[in-house]
Amino acid sequence: AFEAARHSQEAYQLLRTMAVNRSTTFQSDEGASVVEKLFTPEDRSQLHKLLGLFCLGHYVWRYGLATFGGDATAGFAAIGSFGVAALAAHTALSLSSFKFHVPRERVA
């Protein structure tokens, strides 16, 4: 990623003089935990997180039906109102990701 950003020679020299932090903890430079990183100002309504949790639970439920429930179709043979609502939730999760700012070049 550093090379893709096309940094100057001075930046390369500065990089060589700096020590690289090789810690395996999930913390940023500011000491924020993973949970603290999840709650960002970009998702004030927590809609994306709630939809993500629902969709993850729905995936686990369908996978459980197919793996342990003996239903080879994972419950998709007869899609009722819950199936349509779950499909709408998965669609809303994808659409809600458009509100996040993604930089052109990866920073870290």
Coordinates of N, CA, C and O in Angstrom, one line a residue:
A1 N 0.8 -1.2 0.0 CA 0.0 0.0 0.0 C 0.9 1.3 0.0 O 0.5 2.2 -0.6
F2 N 2.0 1.2 0.7 CA 2.9 2.4 0.8 C 3.4 2.7 -0.6 O 3.5 3.8 -1.0
E3 N 3.8 1.6 -1.4 CA 4.3 1.8 -2.7 C 3.3 2.3 -3.6 O 3.6 3.1 -4.5
A4 N 2.0 1.9 -3.5 CA 1.0 2.3 -4.4 C 0.6 3.8 -4.2 O 0.1 4.4 -5.1
A5 N 1.0 4.4 -3.1 CA 0.7 5.8 -2.8 C 1.7 6.7 -3.5 O 1.5 7.9 -3.5
R6 N 2.8 6.1 -4.0 CA 3.8 6.9 -4.7 C 4.4 8.0 -3.9 O 4.4 9.1 -4.2
H7 N 4.9 7.6 -2.7 CA 5.6 8.5 -1.8 C 6.9 8.9 -2.3 O 7.5 8.3 -3.2
S8 N 7.4 10.1 -1.8 CA 8.7 10.6 -2.2 C 9.8 9.8 -1.6 O 9.6 9.0 -0.7
Q9 N 11.0 10.1 -2.1 CA 12.2 9.4 -1.6 C 12.4 9.8 -0.1 O 12.9 8.9 0.7
E10 N 12.1 11.0 0.3 CA 12.2 11.4 1.7 C 11.3 10.6 2.6 O 11.7 10.2 3.7
A11 N 10.1 10.2 2.1 CA 9.2 9.4 2.9 C 9.8 8.0 3.0 O 9.6 7.4 4.1
Y12 N 10.4 7.5 2.0 CA 11.0 6.1 2.1 C 12.2 6.1 3.1 O 12.3 5.2 3.9
Q13 N 13.0 7.2 3.1 CA 14.0 7.3 4.1 C 13.5 7.4 5.5 O 14.0 6.8 6.4
L14 N 12.5 8.2 5.7 CA 11.8 8.3 7.0 C 11.3 7.0 7.4 O 11.4 6.6 8.6
L15 N 10.7 6.2 6.5 CA 10.1 4.9 6.9 C 11.2 4.0 7.4 O 11.0 3.2 8.3
R16 N 12.3 4.0 6.8 CA 13.5 3.1 7.2 C 14.0 3.5 8.6 O 14.4 2.6 9.3
T17 N 13.8 4.7 9.0 CA 14.3 5.1 10.3 C 13.3 4.8 11.4 O 13.7 4.8 12.6
M18 N 12.1 4.6 11.1 CA 11.1 4.4 12.1 C 11.0 2.9 12.4 O 11.1 2.0 11.6
A19 N 10.7 2.6 13.7 CA 10.4 1.3 14.2 C 9.0 0.9 13.8 O 8.1 1.7 14.0
V20 N 8.8 -0.3 13.4 CA 7.5 -0.9 13.1 C 6.9 -1.5 14.3 O 7.6 -2.4 14.9
N21 N 5.7 -1.2 14.7 CA 5.0 -1.8 15.8 C 4.4 -3.2 15.3 O 3.6 -3.2 14.5
R22 N 4.9 -4.2 15.9 CA 4.5 -5.6 15.5 C 3.6 -6.2 16.5 O 3.6 -7.4 16.6
S23 N 2.8 -5.4 17.3 CA 2.0 -6.0 18.3 C 0.8 -6.8 17.6 O 0.4 -6.4 16.5
T24 N 0.3 -7.8 18.3 CA -0.8 -8.6 17.7 C -2.1 -8.2 18.4 O -3.1 -8.9 18.1
T25 N -2.2 -7.1 19.1 CA -3.4 -6.7 19.7 C -4.2 -5.9 18.7 O -3.7 -5.3 17.8
F26 N -5.5 -5.9 18.9 CA -6.4 -5.3 17.9 C -6.7 -3.9 18.5 O -7.8 -3.5 18.8
Q27 N -5.7 -3.0 18.5 CA -5.8 -1.7 18.9 C -5.2 -0.7 18.0 O -4.1 -1.1 17.4
S28 N -5.8 0.4 17.8 CA -5.2 1.4 16.9 C -4.1 2.2 17.7 O -3.8 1.9 18.8
D29 N -3.5 3.1 17.0 CA -2.4 3.9 17.6 C -2.9 4.7 18.8 O -2.2 5.0 19.7
E30 N -4.2 5.1 18.8 CA -4.8 5.9 19.9 C -5.2 5.0 21.1 O -5.7 5.5 22.1
G31 N -5.1 3.7 20.9 CA -5.5 2.8 22.0 C -6.9 2.4 22.0 O -7.4 1.9 23.0
A32 N -7.6 2.6 20.9 CA -9.0 2.2 20.9 C -9.2 0.7 20.6 O -8.5 0.1 19.9
S33 N -10.2 0.1 21.3 CA -10.4 -1.3 21.2 C -11.2 -1.6 19.9 O -11.7 -0.6 19.3
V34 N -11.4 -2.8 19.6 CA -12.2 -3.2 18.5 C -13.6 -2.7 18.6 O -14.2 -2.2 17.6
V35 N -14.2 -2.8 19.8 CA -15.6 -2.4 20.0 C -15.7 -0.8 19.8 O -16.6 -0.3 19.2
E36 N -14.7 -0.1 20.3 CA -14.7 1.3 20.1 C -14.5 1.7 18.7 O -15.1 2.7 18.2
K37 N -13.8 0.9 17.9 CA -13.7 1.2 16.5 C -15.0 0.9 15.7 O -15.3 1.5 14.7
L38 N -15.8 0.0 16.3 CA -17.1 -0.3 15.6 C -18.1 0.9 15.7 O -18.9 1.1 14.8
F39 N -18.1 1.7 16.8 CA -19.0 2.8 16.9 C -18.3 4.0 16.4 O -17.6 4.7 17.2
T40 N -18.6 4.3 15.2 CA -17.9 5.5 14.5 C -19.0 6.6 14.3 O -20.2 6.3 14.3
P41 N -18.6 7.8 14.1 CA -19.5 8.9 13.8 C -20.2 8.7 12.4 O -21.2 9.3 12.2
E42 N -19.7 7.8 11.5 CA -20.3 7.6 10.2 C -21.6 6.8 10.3 O -22.4 6.9 9.4
D43 N -21.8 6.1 11.4 CA -23.0 5.3 11.5 C -23.7 5.7 12.8 O -23.8 4.9 13.8
R44 N -24.2 6.9 12.9 CA -24.8 7.4 14.1 C -26.0 6.7 14.5 O -26.3 6.5 15.7
S45 N -26.8 6.3 13.5 CA -28.1 5.6 13.8 C -27.9 4.1 14.1 O -28.8 3.4 14.5
Q46 N -26.7 3.6 14.0 CA -26.3 2.2 14.2 C -27.1 1.2 13.3 O -27.1 0.0 13.5
L47 N -27.7 1.8 12.2 CA -28.4 1.0 11.3 C -27.6 -0.1 10.6 O -28.0 -1.3 10.5
H48 N -26.4 0.3 10.1 CA -25.6 -0.7 9.4 C -25.2 -1.8 10.4 O -25.2 -3.0 10.0
K49 N -24.8 -1.5 11.6 CA -24.5 -2.6 12.6 C -25.6 -3.5 12.9 O -25.5 -4.7 12.9
L50 N -26.8 -2.9 13.1 CA -28.0 -3.7 13.4 C -28.4 -4.6 12.2 O -28.7 -5.8 12.4
L51 N -28.3 -4.1 11.0 CA -28.6 -4.9 9.8 C -27.6 -6.0 9.7 O -27.9 -7.1 9.3
G52 N -26.3 -5.7 9.9 CA -25.2 -6.6 9.8 C -25.4 -7.8 10.8 O -25.2 -8.9 10.5
L53 N -25.8 -7.5 12.1 CA -26.1 -8.5 13.1 C -27.2 -9.4 12.7 O -27.2 -10.6 12.8
F54 N -28.3 -8.8 12.2 CA -29.4 -9.6 11.7 C -29.0 -10.5 10.6 O -29.4 -11.7 10.6
C55 N -28.3 -9.9 9.6 CA -27.9 -10.7 8.4 C -27.0 -11.9 8.8 O -27.1 -13.0 8.3
L56 N -26.1 -11.6 9.7 CA -25.2 -12.6 10.2 C -26.0 -13.7 10.9 O -25.7 -14.9 10.7
G57 N -26.9 -13.4 11.8 CA -27.8 -14.3 12.4 C -28.6 -15.1 11.4 O -28.8 -16.3 11.6
H58 N -29.1 -14.4 10.4 CA -29.9 -15.1 9.4 C -29.1 -16.1 8.6 O -29.5 -17.2 8.3
Y59 N -27.8 -15.8 8.3 CA -26.9 -16.7 7.6 C -26.7 -17.9 8.5 O -26.7 -19.0 8.0
V60 N -26.4 -17.7 9.8 CA -26.1 -18.8 10.7 C -27.3 -19.7 10.8 O -27.2 -20.9 10.8
W61 N -28.5 -19.1 10.9 CA -29.8 -19.9 10.9 C -30.0 -20.7 9.7 O -30.3 -21.9 9.8
R62 N -29.8 -20.1 8.5 CA -30.0 -20.9 7.3 C -28.9 -22.0 7.1 O -29.2 -23.1 6.7
Y63 N -27.7 -21.7 7.5 CA -26.6 -22.7 7.5 C -26.9 -23.8 8.4 O -26.7 -25.0 8.1
G64 N -27.5 -23.5 9.6 CA -27.9 -24.5 10.5 C -29.0 -25.4 10.0 O -29.0 -26.6 10.2
L65 N -29.9 -24.8 9.3 CA -31.0 -25.6 8.7 C -30.5 -26.6 7.6 O -30.9 -27.7 7.6
A66 N -29.5 -26.1 6.8 CA -29.0 -26.9 5.8 C -28.0 -28.0 6.4 O -28.0 -29.1 5.9
T67 N -27.3 -27.7 7.4 CA -26.3 -28.6 7.9 C -26.9 -29.6 8.9 O -26.6 -30.8 8.8
F68 N -27.6 -29.0 9.9 CA -28.1 -29.9 11.0 C -29.6 -30.2 10.9 O -30.0 -31.1 11.6
G69 N -30.3 -29.4 10.2 CA -31.8 -29.5 10.2 C -32.3 -30.5 9.1 O -33.5 -30.8 9.1
G70 N -31.4 -31.0 8.3 CA -31.8 -31.9 7.3 C -32.5 -31.3 6.1 O -33.1 -32.0 5.3
D71 N -32.5 -30.0 6.0 CA -33.2 -29.3 4.9 C -32.1 -28.9 3.9 O -31.4 -27.9 4.1
A72 N -32.1 -29.6 2.8 CA -31.0 -29.3 1.8 C -31.2 -28.0 1.1 O -30.2 -27.4 0.6
T73 N -32.4 -27.4 1.2 CA -32.7 -26.1 0.6 C -32.4 -25.0 1.6 O -32.6 -23.8 1.2
A74 N -32.1 -25.3 2.8 CA -31.9 -24.3 3.9 C -33.1 -23.4 4.1 O -33.0 -22.3 4.5
G75 N -34.3 -24.0 3.9 CA -35.5 -23.2 4.1 C -36.0 -22.4 2.9 O -36.9 -21.7 3.0
F76 N -35.3 -22.5 1.8 CA -35.6 -21.6 0.6 C -36.6 -22.3 -0.3 O -37.0 -21.7 -1.3
A77 N -37.1 -23.5 0.0 CA -38.0 -24.2 -0.8 C -39.4 -23.4 -0.8 O -40.0 -23.3 -1.9
A78 N -39.8 -22.9 0.3 CA -41.0 -22.2 0.4 C -40.7 -20.8 1.1 O -40.6 -20.8 2.3
I79 N -40.5 -19.8 0.3 CA -40.2 -18.5 0.8 C -41.4 -17.8 1.2 O -42.3 -17.5 0.4
G80 N -41.6 -17.5 2.5 CA -42.7 -16.8 3.0 C -42.4 -15.3 3.3 O -41.4 -14.8 2.7
S81 N -43.2 -14.7 4.1 CA -43.0 -13.3 4.4 C -41.7 -13.0 5.1 O -41.0 -12.0 4.9
F82 N -41.2 -14.0 6.0 CA -39.9 -13.8 6.7 C -38.8 -13.9 5.7 O -37.8 -13.1 5.8
G83 N -38.9 -14.7 4.7 CA -37.8 -14.8 3.6 C -37.7 -13.5 2.8 O -36.6 -13.1 2.5
V84 N -38.9 -12.9 2.5 CA -38.9 -11.7 1.8 C -38.3 -10.6 2.7 O -37.5 -9.7 2.2
A85 N -38.6 -10.6 4.0 CA -38.1 -9.5 4.9 C -36.6 -9.7 5.1 O -35.9 -8.7 5.2
A86 N -36.1 -11.0 5.2 CA -34.7 -11.2 5.3 C -34.0 -10.8 4.0 O -32.9 -10.2 4.1
L87 N -34.5 -11.0 2.9 CA -33.9 -10.6 1.6 C -33.9 -9.0 1.6 O -32.8 -8.5 1.2
A88 N -34.9 -8.4 2.1 CA -34.9 -6.9 2.2 C -33.8 -6.4 3.1 O -33.2 -5.4 2.9
A89 N -33.6 -7.1 4.2 CA -32.6 -6.8 5.2 C -31.2 -6.9 4.6 O -30.3 -6.0 4.8
H90 N -31.0 -8.0 3.8 CA -29.7 -8.1 3.2 C -29.4 -7.0 2.1 O -28.3 -6.5 2.0
T91 N -30.5 -6.7 1.4 CA -30.4 -5.6 0.4 C -30.1 -4.3 1.1 O -29.3 -3.5 0.7
A92 N -30.8 -4.0 2.2 CA -30.6 -2.8 3.0 C -29.2 -2.7 3.6 O -28.6 -1.6 3.6
L93 N -28.7 -3.8 4.0 CA -27.3 -3.8 4.5 C -26.3 -3.4 3.4 O -25.4 -2.6 3.6
S94 N -26.5 -3.9 2.2 CA -25.6 -3.5 1.1 C -25.8 -2.1 0.8 O -24.8 -1.4 0.6
L95 N -27.0 -1.6 0.7 CA -27.2 -0.2 0.4 C -26.7 0.8 1.5 O -26.3 1.9 1.2
S96 N -26.8 0.3 2.8 CA -26.4 1.2 3.8 C -24.9 1.4 3.9 O -24.4 2.3 4.5
S97 N -24.2 0.5 3.2 CA -22.7 0.7 3.2 C -22.2 1.8 2.3 O -21.1 2.3 2.4
F98 N -23.1 2.4 1.5 CA -22.7 3.5 0.6 C -22.5 4.8 1.4 O -21.9 5.7 0.9
K99 N -23.0 4.9 2.6 CA -22.8 6.1 3.4 C -21.4 6.3 4.0 O -21.1 7.3 4.5
F100 N -20.6 5.2 3.9 CA -19.3 5.2 4.5 C -18.3 5.8 3.6 O -18.3 5.5 2.4
H101 N -17.4 6.6 4.1 CA -16.3 7.2 3.3 C -15.1 6.2 3.2 O -14.7 5.7 4.2
V102 N -14.7 5.8 2.0 CA -13.6 4.9 1.8 C -12.5 5.7 1.0 O -12.8 6.2 -0.1
P103 N -11.3 5.8 1.6 CA -10.3 6.5 0.9 C -9.8 5.7 -0.3 O -9.9 4.5 -0.4
R104 N -9.3 6.5 -1.3 CA -8.8 5.9 -2.5 C -7.6 5.0 -2.3 O -7.5 4.0 -2.9
E105 N -6.7 5.4 -1.4 CA -5.6 4.6 -1.1 C -5.7 4.1 0.3 O -6.1 4.8 1.2
R106 N -5.2 2.9 0.6 CA -5.3 2.3 1.9 C -4.2 3.0 2.8 O -3.1 3.2 2.4
V107 N -4.6 3.5 4.0 CA -3.7 4.2 4.8 C -2.8 3.3 5.7 O -1.7 3.5 5.8
A108 N -3.4 2.3 6.3 CA -2.6 1.4 7.1 C -2.6 0.0 6.7 O -3.5 -0.4 6.0

